[in-house]
Coordinates of N, CA and C in Angstrom, one line a residue:
X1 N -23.8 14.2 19.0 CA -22.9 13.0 18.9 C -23.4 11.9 19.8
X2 N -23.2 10.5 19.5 CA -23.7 9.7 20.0 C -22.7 9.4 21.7
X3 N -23.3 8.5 22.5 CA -23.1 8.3 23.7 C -21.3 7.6 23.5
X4 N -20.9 6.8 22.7 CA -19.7 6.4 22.0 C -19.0 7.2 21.9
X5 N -17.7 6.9 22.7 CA -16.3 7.5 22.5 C -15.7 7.9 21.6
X6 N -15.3 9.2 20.8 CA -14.6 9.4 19.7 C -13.8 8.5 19.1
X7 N -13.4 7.6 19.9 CA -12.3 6.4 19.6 C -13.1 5.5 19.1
X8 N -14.3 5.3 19.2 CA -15.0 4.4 19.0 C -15.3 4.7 17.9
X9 N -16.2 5.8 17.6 CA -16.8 6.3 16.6 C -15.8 6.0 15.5
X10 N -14.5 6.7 15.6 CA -13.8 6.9 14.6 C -13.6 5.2 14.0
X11 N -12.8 3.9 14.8 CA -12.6 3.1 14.5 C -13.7 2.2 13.9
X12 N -15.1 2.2 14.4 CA -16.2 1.9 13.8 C -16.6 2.6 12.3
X13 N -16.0 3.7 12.0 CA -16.4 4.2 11.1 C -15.3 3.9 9.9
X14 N -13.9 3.6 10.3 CA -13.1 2.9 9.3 C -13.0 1.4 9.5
X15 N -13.8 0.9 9.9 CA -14.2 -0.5 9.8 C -14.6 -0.9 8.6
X16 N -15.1 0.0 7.7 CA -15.6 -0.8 6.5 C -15.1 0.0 5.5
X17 N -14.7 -0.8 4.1 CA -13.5 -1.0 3.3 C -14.1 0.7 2.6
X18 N -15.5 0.6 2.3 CA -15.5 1.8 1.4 C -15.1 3.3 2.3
X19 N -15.3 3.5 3.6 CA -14.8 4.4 4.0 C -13.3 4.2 4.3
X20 N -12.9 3.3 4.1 CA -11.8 3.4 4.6 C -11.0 4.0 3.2
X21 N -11.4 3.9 2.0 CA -10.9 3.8 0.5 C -11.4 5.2 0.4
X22 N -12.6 6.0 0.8 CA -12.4 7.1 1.1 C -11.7 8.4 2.0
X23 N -11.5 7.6 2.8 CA -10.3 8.3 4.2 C -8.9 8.5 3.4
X24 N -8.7 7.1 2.9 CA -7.7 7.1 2.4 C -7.1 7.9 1.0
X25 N -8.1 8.3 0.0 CA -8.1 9.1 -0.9 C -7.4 10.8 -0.1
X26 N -8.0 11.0 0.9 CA -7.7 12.2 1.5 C -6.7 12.7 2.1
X27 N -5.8 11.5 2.2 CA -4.1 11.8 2.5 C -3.4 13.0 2.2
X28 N -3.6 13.1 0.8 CA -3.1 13.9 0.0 C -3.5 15.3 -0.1
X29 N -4.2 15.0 0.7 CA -5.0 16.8 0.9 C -6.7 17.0 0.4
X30 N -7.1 18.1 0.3 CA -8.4 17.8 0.1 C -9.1 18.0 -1.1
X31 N -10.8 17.2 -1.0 CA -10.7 17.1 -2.4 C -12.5 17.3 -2.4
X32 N -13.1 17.6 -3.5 CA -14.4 17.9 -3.7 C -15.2 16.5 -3.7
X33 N -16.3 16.3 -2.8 CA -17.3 15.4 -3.5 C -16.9 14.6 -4.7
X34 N -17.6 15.7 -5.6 CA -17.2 15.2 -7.2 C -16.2 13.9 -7.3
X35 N -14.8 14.8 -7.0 CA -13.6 14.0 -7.0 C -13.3 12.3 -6.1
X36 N -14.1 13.0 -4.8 CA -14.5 11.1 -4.0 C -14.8 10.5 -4.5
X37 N -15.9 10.5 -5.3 CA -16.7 9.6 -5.8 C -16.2 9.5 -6.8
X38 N -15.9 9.6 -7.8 CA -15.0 9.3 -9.1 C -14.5 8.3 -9.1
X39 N -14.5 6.9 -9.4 CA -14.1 5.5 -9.1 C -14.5 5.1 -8.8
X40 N -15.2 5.5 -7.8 CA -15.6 4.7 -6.4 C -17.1 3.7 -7.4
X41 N -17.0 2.6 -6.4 CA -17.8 1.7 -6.5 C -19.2 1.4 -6.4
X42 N -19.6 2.3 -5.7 CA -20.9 3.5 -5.1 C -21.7 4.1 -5.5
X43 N -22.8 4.2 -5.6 CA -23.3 5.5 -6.0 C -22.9 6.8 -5.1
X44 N -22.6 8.0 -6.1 CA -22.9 9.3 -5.3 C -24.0 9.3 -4.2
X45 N -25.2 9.3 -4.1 CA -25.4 9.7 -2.8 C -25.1 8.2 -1.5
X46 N -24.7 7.3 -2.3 CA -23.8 6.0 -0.9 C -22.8 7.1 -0.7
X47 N -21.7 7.3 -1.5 CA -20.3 8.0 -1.0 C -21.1 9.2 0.0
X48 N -21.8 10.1 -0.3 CA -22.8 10.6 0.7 C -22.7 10.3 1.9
X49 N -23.7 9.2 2.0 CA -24.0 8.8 3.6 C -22.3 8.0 4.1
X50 N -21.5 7.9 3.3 CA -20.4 7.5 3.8 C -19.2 8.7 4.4
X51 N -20.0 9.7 3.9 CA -18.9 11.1 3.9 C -19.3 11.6 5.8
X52 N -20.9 11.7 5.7 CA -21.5 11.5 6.8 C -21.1 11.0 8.1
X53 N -20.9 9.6 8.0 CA -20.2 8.5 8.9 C -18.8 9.4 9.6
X54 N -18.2 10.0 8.4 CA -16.5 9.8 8.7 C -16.8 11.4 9.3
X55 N -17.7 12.1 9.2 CA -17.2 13.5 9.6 C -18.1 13.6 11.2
X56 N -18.9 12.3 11.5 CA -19.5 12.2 12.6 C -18.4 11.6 13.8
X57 N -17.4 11.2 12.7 CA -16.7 10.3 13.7 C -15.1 11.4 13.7
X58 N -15.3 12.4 13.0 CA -14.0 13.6 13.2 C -13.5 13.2 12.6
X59 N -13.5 12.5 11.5 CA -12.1 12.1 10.9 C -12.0 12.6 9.3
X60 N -13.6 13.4 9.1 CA -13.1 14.4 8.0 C -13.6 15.6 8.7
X61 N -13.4 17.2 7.7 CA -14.2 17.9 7.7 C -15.4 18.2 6.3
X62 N -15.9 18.5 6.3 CA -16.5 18.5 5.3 C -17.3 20.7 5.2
X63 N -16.6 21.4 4.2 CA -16.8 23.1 3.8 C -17.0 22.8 2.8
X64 N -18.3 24.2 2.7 CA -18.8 24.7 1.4 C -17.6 25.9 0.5
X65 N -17.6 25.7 -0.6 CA -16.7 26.7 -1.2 C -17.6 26.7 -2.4
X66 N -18.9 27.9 -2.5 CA -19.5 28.1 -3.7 C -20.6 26.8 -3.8
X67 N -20.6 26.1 -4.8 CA -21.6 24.9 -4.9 C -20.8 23.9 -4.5
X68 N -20.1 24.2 -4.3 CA -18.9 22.6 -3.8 C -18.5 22.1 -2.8
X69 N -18.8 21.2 -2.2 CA -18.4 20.6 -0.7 C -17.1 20.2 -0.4
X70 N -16.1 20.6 0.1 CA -14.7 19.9 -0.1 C -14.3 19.3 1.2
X71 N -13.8 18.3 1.1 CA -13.6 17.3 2.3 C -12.0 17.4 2.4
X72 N -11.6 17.3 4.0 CA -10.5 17.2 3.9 C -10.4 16.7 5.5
X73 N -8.8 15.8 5.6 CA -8.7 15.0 7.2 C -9.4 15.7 8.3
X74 N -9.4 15.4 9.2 CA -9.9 16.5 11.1 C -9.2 15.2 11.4
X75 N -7.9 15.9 11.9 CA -7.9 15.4 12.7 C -7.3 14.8 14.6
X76 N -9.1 15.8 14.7 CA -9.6 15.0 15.8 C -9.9 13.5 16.0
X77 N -10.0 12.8 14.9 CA -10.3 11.9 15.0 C -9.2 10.4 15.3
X78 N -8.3 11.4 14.4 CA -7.3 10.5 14.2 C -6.1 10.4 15.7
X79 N -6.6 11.8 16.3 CA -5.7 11.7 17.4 C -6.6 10.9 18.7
X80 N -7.8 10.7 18.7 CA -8.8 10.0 19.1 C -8.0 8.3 18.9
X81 N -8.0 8.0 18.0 CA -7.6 6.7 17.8 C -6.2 6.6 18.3
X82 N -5.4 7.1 18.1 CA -3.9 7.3 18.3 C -3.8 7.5 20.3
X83 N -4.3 8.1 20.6 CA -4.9 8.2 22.1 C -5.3 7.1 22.3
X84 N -6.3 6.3 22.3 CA -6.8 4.8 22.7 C -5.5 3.7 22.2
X85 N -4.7 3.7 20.8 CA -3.6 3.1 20.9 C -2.5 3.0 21.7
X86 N -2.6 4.6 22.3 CA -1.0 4.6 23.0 C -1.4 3.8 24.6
X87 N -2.6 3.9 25.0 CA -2.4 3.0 26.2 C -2.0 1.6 26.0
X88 N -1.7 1.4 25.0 CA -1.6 -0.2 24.8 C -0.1 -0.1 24.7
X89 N 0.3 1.1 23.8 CA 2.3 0.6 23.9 C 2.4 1.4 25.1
X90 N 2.0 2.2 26.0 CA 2.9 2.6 27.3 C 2.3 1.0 28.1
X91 N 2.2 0.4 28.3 CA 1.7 -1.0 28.8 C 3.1 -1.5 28.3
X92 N 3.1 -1.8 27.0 CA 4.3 -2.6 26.1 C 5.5 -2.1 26.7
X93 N 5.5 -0.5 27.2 CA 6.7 -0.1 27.2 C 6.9 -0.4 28.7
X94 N 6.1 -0.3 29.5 CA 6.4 -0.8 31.3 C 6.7 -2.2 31.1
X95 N 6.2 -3.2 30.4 CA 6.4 -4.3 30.5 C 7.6 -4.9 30.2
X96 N 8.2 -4.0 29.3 CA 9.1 -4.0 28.3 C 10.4 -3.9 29.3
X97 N 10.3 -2.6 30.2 CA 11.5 -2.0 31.0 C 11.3 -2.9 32.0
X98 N 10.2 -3.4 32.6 CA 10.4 -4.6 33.9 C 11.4 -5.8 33.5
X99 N 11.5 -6.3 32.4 CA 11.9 -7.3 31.8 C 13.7 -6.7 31.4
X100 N 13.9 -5.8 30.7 CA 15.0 -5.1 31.2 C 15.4 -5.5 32.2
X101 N 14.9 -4.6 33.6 CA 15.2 -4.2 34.6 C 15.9 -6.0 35.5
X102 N 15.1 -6.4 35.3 CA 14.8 -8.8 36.0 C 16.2 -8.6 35.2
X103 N 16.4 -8.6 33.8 CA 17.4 -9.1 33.3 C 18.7 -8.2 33.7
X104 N 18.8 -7.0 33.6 CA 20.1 -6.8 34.6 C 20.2 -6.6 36.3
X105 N 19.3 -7.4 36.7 CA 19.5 -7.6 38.3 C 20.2 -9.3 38.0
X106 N 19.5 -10.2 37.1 CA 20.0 -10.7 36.8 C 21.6 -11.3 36.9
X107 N 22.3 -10.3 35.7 CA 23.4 -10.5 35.5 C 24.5 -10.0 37.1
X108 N 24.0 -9.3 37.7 CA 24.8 -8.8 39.0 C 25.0 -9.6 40.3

């Protein structure tokens, strides 16, 4: 893994539209190669190196079952991001309750 934070990784890696249209295919549970790339705009081995990206950054797994690779969420990744966001709302939320707090000392 590179010297970059899981949080980093992950959000750098849904930065761009075609992973992101692949992350997002995988909501639903998991799904073969084959099946990613089906629509997709891409060549098979782009969806490839883009499968790559997302499972470097935890946000898929990627198992062999027979000849078939099936991808499905990890997520480590996603609680990586979700982790880096919540410092931002417990911030919101102290700020939040200070402003409370002024306003009923306020009224007294």
């Amino acid at each position: 893994m590179s010297a970059l934070k899981l949080s980093d990784l992950s959000f750098n890696a849904l930065g761009d539209p075609t992973r992101r249209k692949i992350f997002e295919k995988l909501q639903n549970g998991p799904l073969t190669v084959v099946h990613i790339a089906a629509d997709m705009t891409v060549s098979r081995p782009a969806v490839s190196q883009h499968l790559k990206v997302l499972k470097e950054a935890r946000l898929i797994q990627i198992t062999r079952q027979g000849t078939r690779s099936v991808c499905e969420i990890d997520r480590e990744g996603i609680l990586a991001m979700r982790n880096y966001l919540d410092q931002f709302w417990d911030e919101a939320l102290a700020n939040f309750k200070k402003l409370a707090e002024a306003d009923e000392q306020s009224k007294n």
